[in-house]
Amino acid sequence: MAGATLAGPLGACCFQTVQHVGDPRGTVEKIAGVDTYVARPSGGGADKVVLFHADIFGPLYVNSKLIMDFWADNGFLVLGVDYFEGDSYDFHMDEKGFDIGTWIKKHQERTAVLLPPWYKAVKEQYGSAKFFTVGYCYGAPYVMDLVKGDWITAGAFAHPAFLSEDHFKDLKHPILLSCAEVDQTFPVASRRKAEDLLAEQKATYFVQVFGGVQHGFATRGDPKVPAERWAKEESARSIVNWFTHFSE
């Protein structure tokens, strides 16, 4: 039986976005039959690989692509698996009467089917690499599952959903939590309980909290609002620095 809920289901903030401006440079390729955004470092190396678990806007949303490109610019090969199979939420934003509950349930079930063979294919293709993993909102539980295993070097998530106390127990690898001051999905009490659980097991962890921003800031913050822009960019920098630290 799962422990108490710490990060709840999707709330209103999970469906809000400001689309960012930029020219993604990655490519969309098939891995285990699933469309995957691939952002390669300029040197073409594949010794450090980041597995990107997107929020409900998916890895093919421009905001996600630009974050992955940034990490690639810092020397990582980044793989963003489209577990929404071309049916991410941005295609339904203006759809009246859209049943979000049914949509989420369908994709959680499909994600559980798609990820194991995708992970297997990634390990076979990049077996000599060090692997890292990051998740946003919907993607956070998959990160926490991976850092309990044996093949991930370190993980990170920002403004999570769908996490229980059990996700924070028996961790084998470092985890970074990038959090918003205002987050109805992962409120202050839950964040502090998560930190207590990490401290009790003497996990290797880092918690950052950004004031003046809300759930979604790291992928969908408004670049025209200085506090949101800084938090978004600093979160991405912190995660790449975290991964770099454990890649040496």
PDB file of C-alpha atoms in Angstrom:
ATOM      1  CA  MET A   1       0.000   0.000   0.000  1.00  0.00           C
ATOM      2  CA  ALA A   2       1.371   3.402  -1.013  1.00  0.00           C
ATOM      3  CA  GLY A   3       2.252   5.911   1.673  1.00  0.00           C
ATOM      4  CA  ALA A   4       0.507   9.234   2.198  1.00  0.00           C
ATOM      5  CA  THR A   5       0.220  11.536  -0.779  1.00  0.00           C
ATOM      6  CA  LEU A   6       2.816  14.312  -0.923  1.00  0.00           C
ATOM      7  CA  ALA A   7       2.349  15.644  -4.459  1.00  0.00           C
ATOM      8  CA  GLY A   8      -1.244  15.435  -5.539  1.00  0.00           C
ATOM      9  CA  PRO A   9      -2.915  15.007  -8.916  1.00  0.00           C
ATOM     10  CA  LEU A  10      -2.829  17.722 -11.546  1.00  0.00           C
ATOM     11  CA  GLY A  11      -4.279  21.083 -10.552  1.00  0.00           C
ATOM     12  CA  ALA A  12      -5.270  24.176 -12.523  1.00  0.00           C
ATOM     13  CA  CYS A  13      -1.672  25.431 -12.596  1.00  0.00           C
ATOM     14  CA  CYS A  14      -0.604  22.292 -14.485  1.00  0.00           C
ATOM     15  CA  PHE A  15      -2.682  23.327 -17.503  1.00  0.00           C
ATOM     16  CA  GLN A  16      -1.431  26.901 -17.813  1.00  0.00           C
ATOM     17  CA  THR A  17       1.453  27.856 -20.048  1.00  0.00           C
ATOM     18  CA  VAL A  18       3.337  30.677 -21.684  1.00  0.00           C
ATOM     19  CA  GLN A  19       4.864  29.437 -24.917  1.00  0.00           C
ATOM     20  CA  HIS A  20       8.542  30.309 -25.168  1.00  0.00           C
ATOM     21  CA  VAL A  21      10.308  31.658 -28.229  1.00  0.00           C
ATOM     22  CA  GLY A  22      13.324  29.980 -29.790  1.00  0.00           C
ATOM     23  CA  ASP A  23      14.565  27.684 -32.515  1.00  0.00           C
ATOM     24  CA  PRO A  24      14.960  24.103 -31.261  1.00  0.00           C
ATOM     25  CA  ARG A  25      17.918  22.359 -32.861  1.00  0.00           C
ATOM     26  CA  GLY A  26      17.285  18.752 -31.859  1.00  0.00           C
ATOM     27  CA  THR A  27      15.723  15.986 -33.904  1.00  0.00           C
ATOM     28  CA  VAL A  28      12.791  13.630 -33.372  1.00  0.00           C
ATOM     29  CA  GLU A  29      13.841   9.992 -33.650  1.00  0.00           C
ATOM     30  CA  LYS A  30      12.323   6.623 -32.830  1.00  0.00           C
ATOM     31  CA  ILE A  31      13.601   4.705 -29.813  1.00  0.00           C
ATOM     32  CA  ALA A  32      11.748   1.472 -29.070  1.00  0.00           C
ATOM     33  CA  GLY A  33       9.115   2.679 -31.526  1.00  0.00           C
ATOM     34  CA  VAL A  34       8.404   5.869 -29.546  1.00  0.00           C
ATOM     35  CA  ASP A  35       9.057   9.392 -30.835  1.00  0.00           C
ATOM     36  CA  THR A  36      11.932  10.839 -28.842  1.00  0.00           C
ATOM     37  CA  TYR A  37      13.365  14.345 -28.945  1.00  0.00           C
ATOM     38  CA  VAL A  38      17.150  14.050 -29.178  1.00  0.00           C
ATOM     39  CA  ALA A  39      19.340  17.041 -28.303  1.00  0.00           C
ATOM     40  CA  ARG A  40      22.999  16.345 -28.951  1.00  0.00           C
ATOM     41  CA  PRO A  41      26.010  18.224 -27.584  1.00  0.00           C
ATOM     42  CA  SER A  42      28.024  20.126 -30.168  1.00  0.00           C
ATOM     43  CA  GLY A  43      30.921  17.703 -29.778  1.00  0.00           C
ATOM     44  CA  GLY A  44      28.658  14.770 -30.551  1.00  0.00           C
ATOM     45  CA  GLY A  45      29.510  12.881 -27.366  1.00  0.00           C
ATOM     46  CA  ALA A  46      27.184  10.353 -25.770  1.00  0.00           C
ATOM     47  CA  ASP A  47      28.990   9.623 -22.511  1.00  0.00           C
ATOM     48  CA  LYS A  48      26.499  11.624 -20.404  1.00  0.00           C
ATOM     49  CA  VAL A  49      22.825  10.983 -21.151  1.00  0.00           C
ATOM     50  CA  VAL A  50      19.799  12.733 -19.614  1.00  0.00           C
ATOM     51  CA  LEU A  51      16.388  11.038 -19.716  1.00  0.00           C
ATOM     52  CA  PHE A  52      13.759  13.791 -19.863  1.00  0.00           C
ATOM     53  CA  HIS A  53      10.278  13.063 -18.479  1.00  0.00           C
ATOM     54  CA  ALA A  54       7.990  15.866 -19.590  1.00  0.00           C
ATOM     55  CA  ASP A  55       4.980  17.515 -18.017  1.00  0.00           C
ATOM     56  CA  ILE A  56       1.615  17.148 -19.776  1.00  0.00           C
ATOM     57  CA  PHE A  57       2.702  19.459 -22.606  1.00  0.00           C
ATOM     58  CA  GLY A  58       5.149  16.767 -23.668  1.00  0.00           C
ATOM     59  CA  PRO A  59       8.772  16.754 -24.845  1.00  0.00           C
ATOM     60  CA  LEU A  60       7.845  18.014 -28.321  1.00  0.00           C
ATOM     61  CA  TYR A  61       6.435  21.278 -26.939  1.00  0.00           C
ATOM     62  CA  VAL A  62       8.831  24.107 -27.756  1.00  0.00           C
ATOM     63  CA  ASN A  63       9.455  24.968 -24.081  1.00  0.00           C
ATOM     64  CA  SER A  64      10.628  21.423 -23.384  1.00  0.00           C
ATOM     65  CA  LYS A  65      12.801  21.334 -26.488  1.00  0.00           C
ATOM     66  CA  LEU A  66      14.584  24.556 -25.538  1.00  0.00           C
ATOM     67  CA  ILE A  67      15.411  23.234 -22.053  1.00  0.00           C
ATOM     68  CA  MET A  68      16.808  20.033 -23.530  1.00  0.00           C
ATOM     69  CA  ASP A  69      18.837  22.040 -26.042  1.00  0.00           C
ATOM     70  CA  PHE A  70      20.301  24.071 -23.157  1.00  0.00           C
ATOM     71  CA  TRP A  71      21.521  20.931 -21.409  1.00  0.00           C
ATOM     72  CA  ALA A  72      22.938  19.659 -24.702  1.00  0.00           C
ATOM     73  CA  ASP A  73      24.839  22.932 -24.990  1.00  0.00           C
ATOM     74  CA  ASN A  74      26.379  21.991 -21.647  1.00  0.00           C
ATOM     75  CA  GLY A  75      27.692  18.656 -22.841  1.00  0.00           C
ATOM     76  CA  PHE A  76      24.798  16.231 -22.271  1.00  0.00           C
ATOM     77  CA  LEU A  77      22.942  14.067 -24.759  1.00  0.00           C
ATOM     78  CA  VAL A  78      19.275  14.568 -23.856  1.00  0.00           C
ATOM     79  CA  LEU A  79      16.465  12.161 -24.729  1.00  0.00           C
ATOM     80  CA  GLY A  80      12.847  13.261 -24.311  1.00  0.00           C
ATOM     81  CA  VAL A  81      10.441  10.337 -24.647  1.00  0.00           C
ATOM     82  CA  ASP A  82       6.979  11.217 -25.964  1.00  0.00           C
ATOM     83  CA  TYR A  83       4.901   8.970 -23.758  1.00  0.00           C
ATOM     84  CA  PHE A  84       1.854  10.977 -24.874  1.00  0.00           C
ATOM     85  CA  GLU A  85       2.309   9.565 -28.367  1.00  0.00           C
ATOM     86  CA  GLY A  86       1.509  12.815 -30.135  1.00  0.00           C
ATOM     87  CA  ASP A  87      -1.478  13.516 -27.871  1.00  0.00           C
ATOM     88  CA  SER A  88      -0.027  15.973 -25.345  1.00  0.00           C
ATOM     89  CA  TYR A  89      -2.272  18.471 -23.583  1.00  0.00           C
ATOM     90  CA  ASP A  90      -1.392  21.416 -25.824  1.00  0.00           C
ATOM     91  CA  PHE A  91      -3.496  19.795 -28.555  1.00  0.00           C
ATOM     92  CA  HIS A  92      -6.540  19.946 -26.257  1.00  0.00           C
ATOM     93  CA  MET A  93      -6.148  23.354 -24.600  1.00  0.00           C
ATOM     94  CA  ASP A  94      -9.011  24.962 -26.519  1.00  0.00           C
ATOM     95  CA  GLU A  95     -11.213  21.880 -26.643  1.00  0.00           C
ATOM     96  CA  LYS A  96     -14.521  22.506 -24.898  1.00  0.00           C
ATOM     97  CA  GLY A  97     -15.679  19.770 -22.570  1.00  0.00           C
ATOM     98  CA  PHE A  98     -12.330  17.995 -22.694  1.00  0.00           C
ATOM     99  CA  ASP A  99     -12.290  15.149 -20.133  1.00  0.00           C
ATOM    100  CA  ILE A 100      -8.894  15.645 -18.514  1.00  0.00           C
ATOM    101  CA  GLY A 101      -9.397  12.813 -16.016  1.00  0.00           C
ATOM    102  CA  THR A 102      -9.968  10.203 -18.713  1.00  0.00           C
ATOM    103  CA  TRP A 103      -7.052  11.599 -20.732  1.00  0.00           C
ATOM    104  CA  ILE A 104      -4.656  11.412 -17.765  1.00  0.00           C
ATOM    105  CA  LYS A 105      -5.708   7.879 -16.858  1.00  0.00           C
ATOM    106  CA  LYS A 106      -5.240   6.699 -20.451  1.00  0.00           C
ATOM    107  CA  HIS A 107      -1.756   8.166 -20.665  1.00  0.00           C
ATOM    108  CA  GLN A 108      -0.633   6.923 -17.262  1.00  0.00           C
ATOM    109  CA  GLU A 109      -1.582   3.432 -18.390  1.00  0.00           C
ATOM    110  CA  ARG A 110       0.230   3.870 -21.716  1.00  0.00           C
ATOM    111  CA  THR A 111       3.287   5.395 -20.049  1.00  0.00           C
ATOM    112  CA  ALA A 112       3.607   2.323 -17.829  1.00  0.00           C
ATOM    113  CA  VAL A 113       3.670   0.190 -20.983  1.00  0.00           C
ATOM    114  CA  LEU A 114       5.987   2.395 -23.056  1.00  0.00           C
ATOM    115  CA  LEU A 115       8.741   3.240 -20.594  1.00  0.00           C
ATOM    116  CA  PRO A 116      10.259  -0.183 -19.762  1.00  0.00           C
ATOM    117  CA  PRO A 117      11.128  -1.091 -23.382  1.00  0.00           C
ATOM    118  CA  TRP A 118      12.205   2.500 -24.032  1.00  0.00           C
ATOM    119  CA  TYR A 119      14.606   2.382 -21.052  1.00  0.00           C
ATOM    120  CA  LYS A 120      15.910  -0.975 -22.234  1.00  0.00           C
ATOM    121  CA  ALA A 121      16.573   0.364 -25.729  1.00  0.00           C
ATOM    122  CA  VAL A 122      18.317   3.464 -24.355  1.00  0.00           C
ATOM    123  CA  LYS A 123      20.600   1.330 -22.189  1.00  0.00           C
ATOM    124  CA  GLU A 124      21.426  -0.908 -25.135  1.00  0.00           C
ATOM    125  CA  GLN A 125      22.163   2.055 -27.405  1.00  0.00           C
ATOM    126  CA  TYR A 126      24.175   4.103 -24.890  1.00  0.00           C
ATOM    127  CA  GLY A 127      25.321   1.373 -22.518  1.00  0.00           C
ATOM    128  CA  SER A 128      28.718   2.865 -21.681  1.00  0.00           C
ATOM    129  CA  ALA A 129      27.276   6.254 -20.692  1.00  0.00           C
ATOM    130  CA  LYS A 130      26.452   7.717 -17.325  1.00  0.00           C
ATOM    131  CA  PHE A 131      22.683   8.179 -17.138  1.00  0.00           C
ATOM    132  CA  PHE A 132      20.799  11.009 -15.447  1.00  0.00           C
ATOM    133  CA  THR A 133      17.078  11.682 -15.267  1.00  0.00           C
ATOM    134  CA  VAL A 134      14.810  14.692 -14.851  1.00  0.00           C
ATOM    135  CA  GLY A 135      11.052  15.082 -14.626  1.00  0.00           C
ATOM    136  CA  TYR A 136       8.502  17.872 -14.507  1.00  0.00           C
ATOM    137  CA  CYS A 137       5.047  17.594 -12.914  1.00  0.00           C
ATOM    138  CA  TYR A 138       3.583  14.425 -14.521  1.00  0.00           C
ATOM    139  CA  GLY A 139       7.130  13.154 -15.123  1.00  0.00           C
ATOM    140  CA  ALA A 140       8.351  13.323 -11.515  1.00  0.00           C
ATOM    141  CA  PRO A 141       7.241   9.826 -10.351  1.00  0.00           C
ATOM    142  CA  TYR A 142       9.254   8.176 -13.113  1.00  0.00           C
ATOM    143  CA  VAL A 143      12.375   9.961 -11.912  1.00  0.00           C
ATOM    144  CA  MET A 144      11.796   8.769  -8.364  1.00  0.00           C
ATOM    145  CA  ASP A 145      11.331   5.208  -9.577  1.00  0.00           C
ATOM    146  CA  LEU A 146      14.613   5.362 -11.485  1.00  0.00           C
ATOM    147  CA  VAL A 147      16.709   6.707  -8.608  1.00  0.00           C
ATOM    148  CA  LYS A 148      15.696   3.619  -6.627  1.00  0.00           C
ATOM    149  CA  GLY A 149      17.350   1.440  -9.277  1.00  0.00           C
ATOM    150  CA  ASP A 150      20.922   0.649 -10.188  1.00  0.00           C
ATOM    151  CA  TRP A 151      21.689   2.348 -13.494  1.00  0.00           C
ATOM    152  CA  ILE A 152      20.934   6.055 -12.923  1.00  0.00           C
ATOM    153  CA  THR A 153      23.711   8.283 -11.600  1.00  0.00           C
ATOM    154  CA  ALA A 154      21.511  11.143 -10.315  1.00  0.00           C
ATOM    155  CA  GLY A 155      18.040  12.574 -10.741  1.00  0.00           C
ATOM    156  CA  ALA A 156      16.102  15.813 -10.460  1.00  0.00           C
ATOM    157  CA  PHE A 157      12.527  17.010 -10.622  1.00  0.00           C
ATOM    158  CA  ALA A 158      10.648  20.303 -10.595  1.00  0.00           C
ATOM    159  CA  HIS A 159       7.132  21.064  -9.316  1.00  0.00           C
ATOM    160  CA  PRO A 160       6.039  17.398  -9.094  1.00  0.00           C
ATOM    161  CA  ALA A 161       2.672  15.649  -9.188  1.00  0.00           C
ATOM    162  CA  PHE A 162       1.587  12.112  -8.274  1.00  0.00           C
ATOM    163  CA  LEU A 163       4.130  11.453  -5.510  1.00  0.00           C
ATOM    164  CA  SER A 164       3.613   9.560  -2.269  1.00  0.00           C
ATOM    165  CA  GLU A 165       5.832   9.199   0.776  1.00  0.00           C
ATOM    166  CA  ASP A 166       7.030   5.878  -0.612  1.00  0.00           C
ATOM    167  CA  HIS A 167       8.638   7.644  -3.565  1.00  0.00           C
ATOM    168  CA  PHE A 168      11.078   9.245  -1.124  1.00  0.00           C
ATOM    169  CA  LYS A 169      12.116   6.020   0.599  1.00  0.00           C
ATOM    170  CA  ASP A 170      14.933   3.606  -0.277  1.00  0.00           C
ATOM    171  CA  LEU A 171      16.659   5.911  -2.717  1.00  0.00           C
ATOM    172  CA  LYS A 172      19.991   4.717  -4.100  1.00  0.00           C
ATOM    173  CA  HIS A 173      21.045   7.843  -5.974  1.00  0.00           C
ATOM    174  CA  PRO A 174      21.151  11.644  -5.504  1.00  0.00           C
ATOM    175  CA  ILE A 175      18.021  13.699  -6.122  1.00  0.00           C
ATOM    176  CA  LEU A 176      17.460  17.439  -6.622  1.00  0.00           C
ATOM    177  CA  LEU A 177      14.092  19.042  -5.874  1.00  0.00           C
ATOM    178  CA  SER A 178      13.407  22.326  -7.704  1.00  0.00           C
ATOM    179  CA  CYS A 179      10.339  23.818  -6.052  1.00  0.00           C
ATOM    180  CA  ALA A 180       7.977  26.767  -6.196  1.00  0.00           C
ATOM    181  CA  GLU A 181       6.989  28.789  -3.168  1.00  0.00           C
ATOM    182  CA  VAL A 182       3.358  28.610  -4.332  1.00  0.00           C
ATOM    183  CA  ASP A 183       2.377  25.068  -5.300  1.00  0.00           C
ATOM    184  CA  GLN A 184      -1.027  23.599  -4.521  1.00  0.00           C
ATOM    185  CA  THR A 185       0.078  20.254  -5.962  1.00  0.00           C
ATOM    186  CA  PHE A 186       3.236  20.051  -3.815  1.00  0.00           C
ATOM    187  CA  PRO A 187       2.495  22.379  -0.878  1.00  0.00           C
ATOM    188  CA  VAL A 188       4.900  23.517   1.799  1.00  0.00           C
ATOM    189  CA  ALA A 189       3.966  20.801   4.307  1.00  0.00           C
ATOM    190  CA  SER A 190       4.516  18.097   1.694  1.00  0.00           C
ATOM    191  CA  ARG A 191       7.823  19.566   0.608  1.00  0.00           C
ATOM    192  CA  ARG A 192       9.081  19.638   4.181  1.00  0.00           C
ATOM    193  CA  LYS A 193       7.886  16.079   4.795  1.00  0.00           C
ATOM    194  CA  ALA A 194       9.757  14.965   1.667  1.00  0.00           C
ATOM    195  CA  GLU A 195      12.891  16.647   2.960  1.00  0.00           C
ATOM    196  CA  ASP A 196      12.460  14.953   6.353  1.00  0.00           C
ATOM    197  CA  LEU A 197      12.209  11.571   4.649  1.00  0.00           C
ATOM    198  CA  LEU A 198      15.357  12.243   2.631  1.00  0.00           C
ATOM    199  CA  ALA A 199      17.236  13.404   5.722  1.00  0.00           C
ATOM    200  CA  GLU A 200      16.138  10.395   7.787  1.00  0.00           C
ATOM    201  CA  GLN A 201      17.701   7.974   5.319  1.00  0.00           C
ATOM    202  CA  LYS A 202      20.761  10.201   4.847  1.00  0.00           C
ATOM    203  CA  ALA A 203      20.053  10.477   1.138  1.00  0.00           C
ATOM    204  CA  THR A 204      22.163  12.714  -1.068  1.00  0.00           C
ATOM    205  CA  TYR A 205      19.774  15.515  -1.971  1.00  0.00           C
ATOM    206  CA  PHE A 206      19.402  19.208  -2.701  1.00  0.00           C
ATOM    207  CA  VAL A 207      16.219  21.250  -2.276  1.00  0.00           C
ATOM    208  CA  GLN A 208      15.806  24.671  -3.847  1.00  0.00           C
ATOM    209  CA  VAL A 209      12.721  26.850  -3.409  1.00  0.00           C
ATOM    210  CA  PHE A 210      12.001  29.846  -5.617  1.00  0.00           C
ATOM    211  CA  GLY A 211       9.967  32.669  -4.093  1.00  0.00           C
ATOM    212  CA  GLY A 212       7.432  34.574  -6.135  1.00  0.00           C
ATOM    213  CA  VAL A 213       6.689  31.761  -8.584  1.00  0.00           C
ATOM    214  CA  GLN A 214       4.160  28.942  -8.773  1.00  0.00           C
ATOM    215  CA  HIS A 215       3.896  25.368  -9.981  1.00  0.00           C
ATOM    216  CA  GLY A 216       5.003  25.166 -13.606  1.00  0.00           C
ATOM    217  CA  PHE A 217       7.677  27.877 -13.413  1.00  0.00           C
ATOM    218  CA  ALA A 218      10.548  25.672 -14.601  1.00  0.00           C
ATOM    219  CA  THR A 219       8.968  24.799 -17.945  1.00  0.00           C
ATOM    220  CA  ARG A 220       6.136  27.244 -18.467  1.00  0.00           C
ATOM    221  CA  GLY A 221       7.104  30.426 -16.617  1.00  0.00           C
ATOM    222  CA  ASP A 222       6.623  33.791 -18.312  1.00  0.00           C
ATOM    223  CA  PRO A 223       9.990  35.076 -19.607  1.00  0.00           C
ATOM    224  CA  LYS A 224       8.591  38.622 -19.552  1.00  0.00           C
ATOM    225  CA  VAL A 225       8.229  38.483 -15.762  1.00  0.00           C
ATOM    226  CA  PRO A 226      11.739  38.901 -14.279  1.00  0.00           C
ATOM    227  CA  ALA A 227      11.190  36.642 -11.251  1.00  0.00           C
ATOM    228  CA  GLU A 228       9.729  33.870 -13.403  1.00  0.00           C
ATOM    229  CA  ARG A 229      12.422  34.141 -16.043  1.00  0.00           C
ATOM    230  CA  TRP A 230      15.212  33.996 -13.470  1.00  0.00           C
ATOM    231  CA  ALA A 231      13.650  31.052 -11.633  1.00  0.00           C
ATOM    232  CA  LYS A 232      13.127  29.121 -14.865  1.00  0.00           C
ATOM    233  CA  GLU A 233      16.696  29.686 -16.007  1.00  0.00           C
ATOM    234  CA  GLU A 234      18.255  29.103 -12.593  1.00  0.00           C
ATOM    235  CA  SER A 235      16.369  25.842 -12.192  1.00  0.00           C
ATOM    236  CA  ALA A 236      17.749  24.593 -15.516  1.00  0.00           C
ATOM    237  CA  ARG A 237      21.261  25.745 -14.567  1.00  0.00           C
ATOM    238  CA  SER A 238      21.036  24.082 -11.159  1.00  0.00           C
ATOM    239  CA  ILE A 239      19.968  20.788 -12.675  1.00  0.00           C
ATOM    240  CA  VAL A 240      22.757  20.754 -15.246  1.00  0.00           C
ATOM    241  CA  ASN A 241      25.261  21.679 -12.518  1.00  0.00           C
ATOM    242  CA  TRP A 242      23.894  18.873 -10.335  1.00  0.00           C
ATOM    243  CA  PHE A 243      24.339  16.361 -13.109  1.00  0.00           C
ATOM    244  CA  THR A 244      27.787  17.707 -13.985  1.00  0.00           C
ATOM    245  CA  HIS A 245      28.865  17.348 -10.362  1.00  0.00           C
ATOM    246  CA  PHE A 246      28.004  13.641 -10.375  1.00  0.00           C
ATOM    247  CA  SER A 247      29.375  13.004 -13.851  1.00  0.00           C
ATOM    248  CA  GLU A 248      32.983  13.656 -12.816  1.00  0.00           C
TER     249      GLU A 248
END
